[in-house]
């Protein structure tokens, strides 16, 4: 998945074989918490510690940071502790969404 | 078991620590994953609300084999219109809060969705106490 979105992998490396079936793109964390995020990758331009906290609460395993956002050390450390894989992509949220949709990932609705 | 956490106004770096701690405890206790998720999403939203809107407060969590009761009590502006605040999409969050990824107007609706019992006591100019209960055997 990281190669598909031209991304760099950081945080936990535990999820390389985790099967993803859906993708959800949002910069609003309460919208993330509203949905059942099982088997889902989050695509977001929000790059701060609350992205990692929200991912933990939502039981997300993989989050893609779009638009060239780079996770800071605190985010990476928390992601490692929480078992979250971060993929830093230079692409826009729209482009990442299109690539993942083409690759077969489904939307929520 | 009883746990207490402090809430600090505007501290988004630490916001969510209480929820993370409760999540770890529930995992250790062997609570069903779906109930852990409901509980921590509700508590996290309430914690974020208090950090974003109030001037500080406290979280008290009591957990037994039957249920978890979470009380988030803050000193703050209170909620002038609860019916409006319960509507999806309604938000009074500041631009700073929105920059952190919150203020979508989904906080209280998400809390209601994920709890079995929700009680909100609020007085304008004094503060708000949100009491949330999740039953663990359903």
mmCIF file of N, CA and C in Angstrom, chain B:
data_model
loop_
_atom_site.group_PDB
_atom_site.id
_atom_site.type_symbol
_atom_site.label_atom_id
_atom_site.label_comp_id
_atom_site.label_asym_id
_atom_site.label_seq_id
_atom_site.Cartn_x
_atom_site.Cartn_y
_atom_site.Cartn_z
ATOM 1 N N UNK B 1 -13.448 -0.878 40.737
ATOM 2 C CA UNK B 1 -12.230 -0.081 40.636
ATOM 3 C C UNK B 1 -12.577 1.366 40.291
ATOM 4 N N UNK B 2 -11.823 2.258 40.864
ATOM 5 C CA UNK B 2 -12.082 3.679 40.641
ATOM 6 C C UNK B 2 -10.809 4.371 40.125
ATOM 7 N N UNK B 3 -10.982 5.189 39.128
ATOM 8 C CA UNK B 3 -9.862 5.947 38.569
ATOM 9 C C UNK B 3 -10.265 7.413 38.446
ATOM 10 N N UNK B 4 -9.294 8.301 38.688
ATOM 11 C CA UNK B 4 -9.537 9.739 38.554
ATOM 12 C C UNK B 4 -8.466 10.352 37.658
ATOM 13 N N UNK B 5 -8.896 11.234 36.777
ATOM 14 C CA UNK B 5 -7.966 11.930 35.875
ATOM 15 C C UNK B 5 -8.305 13.418 35.886
ATOM 16 N N UNK B 6 -7.287 14.239 35.773
ATOM 17 C CA UNK B 6 -7.493 15.688 35.688
ATOM 18 C C UNK B 6 -7.597 16.116 34.223
ATOM 19 N N UNK B 7 -8.384 17.141 33.977
ATOM 20 C CA UNK B 7 -8.510 17.719 32.635
ATOM 21 C C UNK B 7 -7.965 19.134 32.660
ATOM 22 N N UNK B 8 -7.102 19.434 31.716
ATOM 23 C CA UNK B 8 -6.480 20.755 31.663
ATOM 24 C C UNK B 8 -6.987 21.511 30.439
ATOM 25 N N UNK B 9 -7.419 22.720 30.641
ATOM 26 C CA UNK B 9 -7.984 23.531 29.553
ATOM 27 C C UNK B 9 -7.005 23.659 28.386
ATOM 28 N N UNK B 10 -7.479 23.346 27.202
ATOM 29 C CA UNK B 10 -6.712 23.591 25.988
ATOM 30 C C UNK B 10 -5.492 22.716 25.778
ATOM 31 N N UNK B 11 -5.300 21.713 26.637
ATOM 32 C CA UNK B 11 -4.105 20.872 26.507
ATOM 33 C C UNK B 11 -4.391 19.693 25.571
ATOM 34 N N UNK B 12 -4.225 19.930 24.278
ATOM 35 C CA UNK B 12 -4.520 18.886 23.308
ATOM 36 C C UNK B 12 -3.386 17.871 23.178
ATOM 37 N N UNK B 13 -2.257 18.189 23.771
ATOM 38 C CA UNK B 13 -1.160 17.209 23.757
ATOM 39 C C UNK B 13 -1.517 16.018 24.639
ATOM 40 N N UNK B 14 -2.072 16.312 25.806
ATOM 41 C CA UNK B 14 -2.409 15.237 26.745
ATOM 42 C C UNK B 14 -3.856 14.767 26.607
ATOM 43 N N UNK B 15 -4.670 15.496 25.861
ATOM 44 C CA UNK B 15 -6.075 15.098 25.722
ATOM 45 C C UNK B 15 -6.159 13.692 25.147
ATOM 46 N N UNK B 16 -6.903 12.853 25.818
ATOM 47 C CA UNK B 16 -7.027 11.469 25.377
ATOM 48 C C UNK B 16 -6.260 10.495 26.252
ATOM 49 N N UNK B 17 -5.437 11.021 27.148
ATOM 50 C CA UNK B 17 -4.662 10.127 28.017
ATOM 51 C C UNK B 17 -5.566 9.292 28.914
ATOM 52 N N UNK B 18 -6.618 9.921 29.444
ATOM 53 C CA UNK B 18 -7.531 9.178 30.306
ATOM 54 C C UNK B 18 -8.196 8.043 29.524
ATOM 55 N N UNK B 19 -8.620 8.360 28.310
ATOM 56 C CA UNK B 19 -9.286 7.343 27.488
ATOM 57 C C UNK B 19 -8.330 6.202 27.156
ATOM 58 N N UNK B 20 -7.084 6.548 26.847
ATOM 59 C CA UNK B 20 -6.081 5.511 26.558
ATOM 60 C C UNK B 20 -5.856 4.624 27.770
ATOM 61 N N UNK B 21 -5.800 5.255 28.943
ATOM 62 C CA UNK B 21 -5.572 4.509 30.174
ATOM 63 C C UNK B 21 -6.744 3.564 30.461
ATOM 64 N N UNK B 22 -7.964 4.073 30.289
ATOM 65 C CA UNK B 22 -9.159 3.238 30.511
ATOM 66 C C UNK B 22 -9.187 2.089 29.503
ATOM 67 N N UNK B 23 -8.803 2.376 28.297
ATOM 68 C CA UNK B 23 -8.771 1.325 27.270
ATOM 69 C C UNK B 23 -7.824 0.195 27.674
ATOM 70 N N UNK B 24 -6.643 0.560 28.144
ATOM 71 C CA UNK B 24 -5.669 -0.459 28.577
ATOM 72 C C UNK B 24 -6.234 -1.297 29.725
ATOM 73 N N UNK B 25 -6.863 -0.611 30.680
ATOM 74 C CA UNK B 25 -7.421 -1.321 31.837
ATOM 75 C C UNK B 25 -8.509 -2.298 31.398
ATOM 76 N N UNK B 26 -9.385 -1.853 30.506
ATOM 77 C CA UNK B 26 -10.483 -2.721 30.057
ATOM 78 C C UNK B 26 -9.948 -3.931 29.299
ATOM 79 N N UNK B 27 -8.885 -3.720 28.528
ATOM 80 C CA UNK B 27 -8.265 -4.856 27.825
ATOM 81 C C UNK B 27 -7.715 -5.860 28.825
ATOM 82 N N UNK B 28 -7.059 -5.334 29.858
ATOM 83 C CA UNK B 28 -6.485 -6.215 30.886
ATOM 84 C C UNK B 28 -7.575 -6.993 31.613
ATOM 85 N N UNK B 29 -8.750 -6.377 31.749
ATOM 86 C CA UNK B 29 -9.860 -7.026 32.446
ATOM 87 C C UNK B 29 -10.608 -8.012 31.545
ATOM 88 N N UNK B 30 -10.241 -8.039 30.275
ATOM 89 C CA UNK B 30 -10.867 -8.983 29.356
ATOM 90 C C UNK B 30 -12.250 -8.577 28.898
ATOM 91 N N UNK B 31 -12.545 -7.280 28.919
ATOM 92 C CA UNK B 31 -13.847 -6.790 28.440
ATOM 93 C C UNK B 31 -13.938 -7.010 26.928
ATOM 94 N N UNK B 32 -15.139 -7.327 26.461
ATOM 95 C CA UNK B 32 -15.322 -7.585 25.033
ATOM 96 C C UNK B 32 -14.897 -6.363 24.203
ATOM 97 N N UNK B 33 -14.195 -6.623 23.077
ATOM 98 C CA UNK B 33 -13.653 -5.514 22.268
ATOM 99 C C UNK B 33 -14.704 -4.486 21.853
ATOM 100 N N UNK B 34 -15.914 -4.948 21.514
ATOM 101 C CA UNK B 34 -16.924 -3.980 21.064
ATOM 102 C C UNK B 34 -17.345 -3.049 22.202
ATOM 103 N N UNK B 35 -17.340 -3.566 23.432
ATOM 104 C CA UNK B 35 -17.681 -2.716 24.569
ATOM 105 C C UNK B 35 -16.537 -1.780 24.934
ATOM 106 N N UNK B 36 -15.310 -2.241 24.734
ATOM 107 C CA UNK B 36 -14.157 -1.355 24.958
ATOM 108 C C UNK B 36 -14.246 -0.176 23.991
ATOM 109 N N UNK B 37 -14.533 -0.491 22.749
ATOM 110 C CA UNK B 37 -14.556 0.572 21.744
ATOM 111 C C UNK B 37 -15.659 1.588 22.033
ATOM 112 N N UNK B 38 -16.842 1.107 22.350
ATOM 113 C CA UNK B 38 -17.952 2.029 22.666
ATOM 114 C C UNK B 38 -17.565 2.933 23.835
ATOM 115 N N UNK B 39 -16.979 2.320 24.851
ATOM 116 C CA UNK B 39 -16.629 3.068 26.053
ATOM 117 C C UNK B 39 -15.587 4.142 25.754
ATOM 118 N N UNK B 40 -14.517 3.760 25.088
ATOM 119 C CA UNK B 40 -13.421 4.718 24.911
ATOM 120 C C UNK B 40 -13.766 5.809 23.902
ATOM 121 N N UNK B 41 -14.601 5.483 22.920
ATOM 122 C CA UNK B 41 -15.021 6.539 21.982
ATOM 123 C C UNK B 41 -15.854 7.583 22.732
ATOM 124 N N UNK B 42 -16.772 7.121 23.563
ATOM 125 C CA UNK B 42 -17.605 8.060 24.337
ATOM 126 C C UNK B 42 -16.754 8.883 25.298
ATOM 127 N N UNK B 43 -15.867 8.214 26.020
ATOM 128 C CA UNK B 43 -15.034 8.930 26.988
ATOM 129 C C UNK B 43 -14.091 9.911 26.285
ATOM 130 N N UNK B 44 -13.541 9.480 25.171
ATOM 131 C CA UNK B 44 -12.620 10.333 24.413
ATOM 132 C C UNK B 44 -13.335 11.597 23.924
ATOM 133 N N UNK B 45 -14.526 11.443 23.402
ATOM 134 C CA UNK B 45 -15.284 12.607 22.935
ATOM 135 C C UNK B 45 -15.579 13.561 24.097
ATOM 136 N N UNK B 46 -15.946 12.988 25.244
ATOM 137 C CA UNK B 46 -16.247 13.838 26.405
ATOM 138 C C UNK B 46 -14.980 14.531 26.909
ATOM 139 N N UNK B 47 -13.894 13.805 26.876
ATOM 140 C CA UNK B 47 -12.610 14.375 27.303
ATOM 141 C C UNK B 47 -12.209 15.532 26.379
ATOM 142 N N UNK B 48 -12.345 15.303 25.082
ATOM 143 C CA UNK B 48 -12.005 16.349 24.107
ATOM 144 C C UNK B 48 -12.926 17.554 24.293
ATOM 145 N N UNK B 49 -14.209 17.309 24.503
ATOM 146 C CA UNK B 49 -15.152 18.405 24.728
ATOM 147 C C UNK B 49 -14.711 19.272 25.902
ATOM 148 N N UNK B 50 -14.326 18.611 26.992
ATOM 149 C CA UNK B 50 -13.938 19.356 28.193
ATOM 150 C C UNK B 50 -12.655 20.141 27.963
ATOM 151 N N UNK B 51 -11.692 19.517 27.295
ATOM 152 C CA UNK B 51 -10.433 20.219 27.004
ATOM 153 C C UNK B 51 -10.697 21.418 26.095
ATOM 154 N N UNK B 52 -11.592 21.224 25.122
ATOM 155 C CA UNK B 52 -11.839 22.260 24.116
ATOM 156 C C UNK B 52 -12.672 23.415 24.649
ATOM 157 N N UNK B 53 -13.648 23.117 25.506
ATOM 158 C CA UNK B 53 -14.629 24.145 25.864
ATOM 159 C C UNK B 53 -14.524 24.657 27.298
ATOM 160 N N UNK B 54 -13.990 23.822 28.207
ATOM 161 C CA UNK B 54 -14.065 24.170 29.623
ATOM 162 C C UNK B 54 -12.746 24.755 30.127
ATOM 163 N N UNK B 55 -12.767 25.113 31.409
ATOM 164 C CA UNK B 55 -11.589 25.734 32.016
ATOM 165 C C UNK B 55 -10.856 24.733 32.918
ATOM 166 N N UNK B 56 -11.123 23.476 32.701
ATOM 167 C CA UNK B 56 -10.518 22.424 33.514
ATOM 168 C C UNK B 56 -11.587 21.565 34.147
ATOM 169 N N UNK B 57 -11.185 20.401 34.595
ATOM 170 C CA UNK B 57 -12.176 19.517 35.193
ATOM 171 C C UNK B 57 -11.583 18.207 35.624
ATOM 172 N N UNK B 58 -12.456 17.241 35.812
ATOM 173 C CA UNK B 58 -12.026 15.957 36.346
ATOM 174 C C UNK B 58 -12.863 14.829 35.747
ATOM 175 N N UNK B 59 -12.201 13.698 35.553
ATOM 176 C CA UNK B 59 -12.893 12.502 35.071
ATOM 177 C C UNK B 59 -12.830 11.451 36.167
ATOM 178 N N UNK B 60 -13.970 10.899 36.506
ATOM 179 C CA UNK B 60 -14.033 9.785 37.460
ATOM 180 C C UNK B 60 -14.613 8.569 36.750
ATOM 181 N N UNK B 61 -13.917 7.462 36.859
ATOM 182 C CA UNK B 61 -14.339 6.243 36.185
ATOM 183 C C UNK B 61 -14.486 5.129 37.216
ATOM 184 N N UNK B 62 -15.647 4.484 37.222
ATOM 185 C CA UNK B 62 -15.868 3.319 38.077
ATOM 186 C C UNK B 62 -16.219 2.136 37.193
ATOM 187 N N UNK B 63 -15.501 1.049 37.389
ATOM 188 C CA UNK B 63 -15.755 -0.131 36.571
ATOM 189 C C UNK B 63 -15.927 -1.351 37.473
ATOM 190 N N UNK B 64 -16.985 -2.116 37.184
ATOM 191 C CA UNK B 64 -17.149 -3.400 37.862
ATOM 192 C C UNK B 64 -17.499 -4.432 36.786
ATOM 193 N N UNK B 65 -17.866 -5.612 37.197
ATOM 194 C CA UNK B 65 -18.115 -6.658 36.215
ATOM 195 C C UNK B 65 -19.332 -6.399 35.351
ATOM 196 N N UNK B 66 -20.207 -5.523 35.823
ATOM 197 C CA UNK B 66 -21.470 -5.287 35.124
ATOM 198 C C UNK B 66 -21.440 -4.075 34.202
ATOM 199 N N UNK B 67 -20.760 -3.020 34.653
ATOM 200 C CA UNK B 67 -20.845 -1.763 33.902
ATOM 201 C C UNK B 67 -19.635 -0.875 34.172
ATOM 202 N N UNK B 68 -19.496 0.127 33.304
ATOM 203 C CA UNK B 68 -18.510 1.181 33.543
ATOM 204 C C UNK B 68 -19.261 2.507 33.561
ATOM 205 N N UNK B 69 -19.025 3.287 34.608
ATOM 206 C CA UNK B 69 -19.658 4.603 34.747
ATOM 207 C C UNK B 69 -18.559 5.657 34.682
ATOM 208 N N UNK B 70 -18.726 6.608 33.769
ATOM 209 C CA UNK B 70 -17.718 7.650 33.568
ATOM 210 C C UNK B 70 -18.372 9.013 33.800
ATOM 211 N N UNK B 71 -17.791 9.792 34.693
ATOM 212 C CA UNK B 71 -18.318 11.122 34.995
ATOM 213 C C UNK B 71 -17.253 12.147 34.607
ATOM 214 N N UNK B 72 -17.599 12.986 33.640
ATOM 215 C CA UNK B 72 -16.686 14.051 33.206
ATOM 216 C C UNK B 72 -17.292 15.369 33.674
ATOM 217 N N UNK B 73 -16.662 15.960 34.692
ATOM 218 C CA UNK B 73 -17.197 17.185 35.301
ATOM 219 C C UNK B 73 -16.238 18.337 35.024
ATOM 220 N N UNK B 74 -16.761 19.403 34.444
ATOM 221 C CA UNK B 74 -15.881 20.534 34.140
ATOM 222 C C UNK B 74 -16.408 21.838 34.709
ATOM 223 N N UNK B 75 -15.472 22.753 34.903
ATOM 224 C CA UNK B 75 -15.824 24.138 35.183
ATOM 225 C C UNK B 75 -15.731 24.863 33.850
ATOM 226 N N UNK B 76 -16.818 25.483 33.451
ATOM 227 C CA UNK B 76 -16.762 26.094 32.126
ATOM 228 C C UNK B 76 -18.002 26.882 31.800
ATOM 229 N N UNK B 77 -18.197 27.142 30.529
ATOM 230 C CA UNK B 77 -19.303 28.014 30.124
ATOM 231 C C UNK B 77 -20.671 27.349 30.199
ATOM 232 N N UNK B 78 -20.695 26.009 30.336
ATOM 233 C CA UNK B 78 -21.971 25.311 30.289
ATOM 234 C C UNK B 78 -22.502 25.236 28.867
ATOM 235 N N UNK B 79 -23.618 24.531 28.719
ATOM 236 C CA UNK B 79 -24.230 24.353 27.397
ATOM 237 C C UNK B 79 -25.578 25.063 27.410
ATOM 238 N N UNK B 80 -25.709 26.200 26.696
ATOM 239 C CA UNK B 80 -26.956 26.971 26.751
ATOM 240 C C UNK B 80 -28.159 26.210 26.198
ATOM 241 N N UNK B 81 -27.941 25.388 25.163
ATOM 242 C CA UNK B 81 -29.067 24.702 24.535
ATOM 243 C C UNK B 81 -28.651 23.256 24.243
ATOM 244 N N UNK B 82 -29.049 22.347 25.119
ATOM 245 C CA UNK B 82 -28.599 20.949 24.969
ATOM 246 C C UNK B 82 -29.189 20.312 23.709
ATOM 247 N N UNK B 83 -30.448 20.613 23.404
ATOM 248 C CA UNK B 83 -31.060 20.024 22.203
ATOM 249 C C UNK B 83 -30.255 20.381 20.959
ATOM 250 N N UNK B 84 -29.816 21.629 20.903
ATOM 251 C CA UNK B 84 -29.013 22.076 19.762
ATOM 252 C C UNK B 84 -27.655 21.369 19.766
ATOM 253 N N UNK B 85 -27.056 21.258 20.945
ATOM 254 C CA UNK B 85 -25.731 20.624 21.055
ATOM 255 C C UNK B 85 -25.777 19.144 20.689
ATOM 256 N N UNK B 86 -26.952 18.528 20.858
ATOM 257 C CA UNK B 86 -27.084 17.103 20.521
ATOM 258 C C UNK B 86 -27.276 16.882 19.027
ATOM 259 N N UNK B 87 -27.513 17.954 18.288
ATOM 260 C CA UNK B 87 -27.719 17.801 16.839
ATOM 261 C C UNK B 87 -26.393 17.549 16.141
ATOM 262 N N UNK B 88 -26.400 16.573 15.233
ATOM 263 C CA UNK B 88 -25.195 16.293 14.470
ATOM 264 C C UNK B 88 -24.814 17.514 13.635
ATOM 265 N N UNK B 89 -23.561 17.920 13.736
ATOM 266 C CA UNK B 89 -23.054 19.025 12.923
ATOM 267 C C UNK B 89 -23.063 20.368 13.616
ATOM 268 N N UNK B 90 -23.759 20.465 14.767
ATOM 269 C CA UNK B 90 -23.772 21.746 15.475
ATOM 270 C C UNK B 90 -22.528 21.853 16.350
ATOM 271 N N UNK B 91 -21.810 22.949 16.208
ATOM 272 C CA UNK B 91 -20.572 23.104 16.973
ATOM 273 C C UNK B 91 -20.323 24.559 17.315
ATOM 274 N N UNK B 92 -19.769 24.781 18.511
ATOM 275 C CA UNK B 92 -19.340 26.122 18.892
ATOM 276 C C UNK B 92 -17.818 26.154 19.075
ATOM 277 N N UNK B 93 -17.144 25.168 18.494
ATOM 278 C CA UNK B 93 -15.694 25.046 18.700
ATOM 279 C C UNK B 93 -14.940 26.224 18.091
ATOM 280 N N UNK B 94 -13.835 26.569 18.735
ATOM 281 C CA UNK B 94 -12.999 27.675 18.263
ATOM 282 C C UNK B 94 -12.161 27.222 17.064
ATOM 283 N N UNK B 95 -11.604 28.182 16.309
ATOM 284 C CA UNK B 95 -10.723 27.797 15.199
ATOM 285 C C UNK B 95 -9.553 26.940 15.669
ATOM 286 N N UNK B 96 -9.040 27.193 16.869
ATOM 287 C CA UNK B 96 -7.912 26.407 17.381
ATOM 288 C C UNK B 96 -8.315 24.946 17.568
ATOM 289 N N UNK B 97 -9.533 24.747 18.065
ATOM 290 C CA UNK B 97 -10.031 23.381 18.261
ATOM 291 C C UNK B 97 -10.195 22.684 16.913
ATOM 292 N N UNK B 98 -10.688 23.421 15.940
ATOM 293 C CA UNK B 98 -10.887 22.839 14.609
ATOM 294 C C UNK B 98 -9.556 22.468 13.969
ATOM 295 N N UNK B 99 -8.535 23.242 14.246
ATOM 296 C CA UNK B 99 -7.201 22.911 13.722
ATOM 297 C C UNK B 99 -6.699 21.578 14.257
ATOM 298 N N UNK B 100 -7.175 21.199 15.431
ATOM 299 C CA UNK B 100 -6.754 19.922 16.010
ATOM 300 C C UNK B 100 -7.566 18.749 15.459
ATOM 301 N N UNK B 101 -8.535 19.041 14.591
ATOM 302 C CA UNK B 101 -9.319 17.966 13.979
ATOM 303 C C UNK B 101 -10.661 17.759 14.625
ATOM 304 N N UNK B 102 -11.039 18.662 15.546
ATOM 305 C CA UNK B 102 -12.326 18.524 16.235
ATOM 306 C C UNK B 102 -13.237 19.694 15.875
ATOM 307 N N UNK B 103 -14.432 19.686 16.462
ATOM 308 C CA UNK B 103 -15.368 20.751 16.145
ATOM 309 C C UNK B 103 -16.258 20.404 14.970
ATOM 310 N N UNK B 104 -16.423 19.097 14.706
ATOM 311 C CA UNK B 104 -17.303 18.675 13.615
ATOM 312 C C UNK B 104 -18.760 18.663 14.054
ATOM 313 N N UNK B 105 -18.986 18.883 15.338
ATOM 314 C CA UNK B 105 -20.358 18.840 15.841
ATOM 315 C C UNK B 105 -20.864 17.413 15.997
ATOM 316 N N UNK B 106 -19.936 16.494 16.231
ATOM 317 C CA UNK B 106 -20.315 15.081 16.379
ATOM 318 C C UNK B 106 -20.030 14.544 17.776
ATOM 319 N N UNK B 107 -19.494 15.396 18.647
ATOM 320 C CA UNK B 107 -19.068 14.923 19.967
ATOM 321 C C UNK B 107 -20.193 14.327 20.791
ATOM 322 N N UNK B 108 -21.182 15.145 21.125
ATOM 323 C CA UNK B 108 -22.291 14.639 21.943
ATOM 324 C C UNK B 108 -23.110 13.559 21.218
ATOM 325 N N UNK B 109 -23.396 13.715 19.910
ATOM 326 C CA UNK B 109 -24.083 12.615 19.214
ATOM 327 C C UNK B 109 -23.293 11.301 19.269
ATOM 328 N N UNK B 110 -21.965 11.387 19.131
ATOM 329 C CA UNK B 110 -21.153 10.165 19.226
ATOM 330 C C UNK B 110 -21.225 9.565 20.633
ATOM 331 N N UNK B 111 -21.246 10.433 21.644
ATOM 332 C CA UNK B 111 -21.348 9.935 23.026
ATOM 333 C C UNK B 111 -22.679 9.213 23.216
ATOM 334 N N UNK B 112 -23.748 9.833 22.758
ATOM 335 C CA UNK B 112 -25.081 9.210 22.906
ATOM 336 C C UNK B 112 -25.142 7.863 22.193
ATOM 337 N N UNK B 113 -24.568 7.817 21.000
ATOM 338 C CA UNK B 113 -24.596 6.591 20.191
ATOM 339 C C UNK B 113 -23.870 5.437 20.888
ATOM 340 N N UNK B 114 -22.822 5.757 21.626
ATOM 341 C CA UNK B 114 -21.950 4.706 22.159
ATOM 342 C C UNK B 114 -22.179 4.363 23.625
ATOM 343 N N UNK B 115 -23.151 5.014 24.251
ATOM 344 C CA UNK B 115 -23.422 4.721 25.663
ATOM 345 C C UNK B 115 -24.833 4.156 25.833
ATOM 346 N N UNK B 116 -25.026 3.420 26.939
ATOM 347 C CA UNK B 116 -26.361 2.895 27.227
ATOM 348 C C UNK B 116 -27.184 3.903 28.012
ATOM 349 N N UNK B 117 -26.485 4.754 28.752
ATOM 350 C CA UNK B 117 -27.185 5.785 29.516
ATOM 351 C C UNK B 117 -26.331 7.053 29.510
ATOM 352 N N UNK B 118 -26.977 8.172 29.237
ATOM 353 C CA UNK B 118 -26.252 9.449 29.182
ATOM 354 C C UNK B 118 -27.049 10.505 29.932
ATOM 355 N N UNK B 119 -26.372 11.172 30.862
ATOM 356 C CA UNK B 119 -27.027 12.245 31.621
ATOM 357 C C UNK B 119 -26.130 13.481 31.538
ATOM 358 N N UNK B 120 -26.722 14.609 31.192
ATOM 359 C CA UNK B 120 -25.961 15.847 31.098
ATOM 360 C C UNK B 120 -26.566 16.877 32.042
ATOM 361 N N UNK B 121 -25.787 17.291 33.035
ATOM 362 C CA UNK B 121 -26.200 18.370 33.944
ATOM 363 C C UNK B 121 -25.344 19.579 33.611
ATOM 364 N N UNK B 122 -25.986 20.657 33.248
ATOM 365 C CA UNK B 122 -25.202 21.818 32.853
ATOM 366 C C UNK B 122 -25.835 23.109 33.365
ATOM 367 N N UNK B 123 -24.988 24.023 33.783
ATOM 368 C CA UNK B 123 -25.437 25.344 34.205
ATOM 369 C C UNK B 123 -24.560 26.374 33.509
ATOM 370 N N UNK B 124 -25.207 27.266 32.774
ATOM 371 C CA UNK B 124 -24.460 28.279 32.029
ATOM 372 C C UNK B 124 -23.634 29.129 32.993
ATOM 373 N N UNK B 125 -22.367 29.258 32.664
ATOM 374 C CA UNK B 125 -21.467 30.059 33.491
ATOM 375 C C UNK B 125 -20.864 29.305 34.656
ATOM 376 N N UNK B 126 -21.275 28.078 34.859
ATOM 377 C CA UNK B 126 -20.754 27.282 35.986
ATOM 378 C C UNK B 126 -19.994 26.045 35.503
ATOM 379 N N UNK B 127 -20.662 25.242 34.685
ATOM 380 C CA UNK B 127 -19.988 24.049 34.195
ATOM 381 C C UNK B 127 -20.948 22.960 33.769
ATOM 382 N N UNK B 128 -20.366 21.853 33.367
ATOM 383 C CA UNK B 128 -21.147 20.731 32.837
ATOM 384 C C UNK B 128 -20.634 19.425 33.424
ATOM 385 N N UNK B 129 -21.563 18.565 33.792
ATOM 386 C CA UNK B 129 -21.198 17.210 34.220
ATOM 387 C C UNK B 129 -21.899 16.216 33.306
ATOM 388 N N UNK B 130 -21.101 15.410 32.645
ATOM 389 C CA UNK B 130 -21.618 14.391 31.736
ATOM 390 C C UNK B 130 -21.395 13.029 32.385
ATOM 391 N N UNK B 131 -22.481 12.305 32.607
ATOM 392 C CA UNK B 131 -22.385 10.973 33.217
ATOM 393 C C UNK B 131 -22.777 9.932 32.174
ATOM 394 N N UNK B 132 -21.844 9.032 31.902
ATOM 395 C CA UNK B 132 -22.049 8.042 30.836
ATOM 396 C C UNK B 132 -21.924 6.638 31.424
ATOM 397 N N UNK B 133 -22.844 5.771 31.047
ATOM 398 C CA UNK B 133 -22.788 4.380 31.511
ATOM 399 C C UNK B 133 -22.804 3.446 30.319
ATOM 400 N N UNK B 134 -21.894 2.481 30.348
ATOM 401 C CA UNK B 134 -21.896 1.421 29.351
ATOM 402 C C UNK B 134 -22.001 0.089 30.101
ATOM 403 N N UNK B 135 -23.023 -0.700 29.756
ATOM 404 C CA UNK B 135 -23.173 -2.036 30.368
ATOM 405 C C UNK B 135 -22.297 -3.019 29.591
ATOM 406 N N UNK B 136 -21.616 -3.861 30.322
ATOM 407 C CA UNK B 136 -20.560 -4.667 29.711
ATOM 408 C C UNK B 136 -21.021 -6.073 29.337
ATOM 409 N N UNK B 137 -22.250 -6.416 29.665
ATOM 410 C CA UNK B 137 -22.693 -7.779 29.402
ATOM 411 C C UNK B 137 -23.662 -7.891 28.234
ATOM 412 N N UNK B 138 -23.926 -6.749 27.543
ATOM 413 C CA UNK B 138 -24.893 -6.823 26.454
ATOM 414 C C UNK B 138 -24.198 -7.118 25.134
#
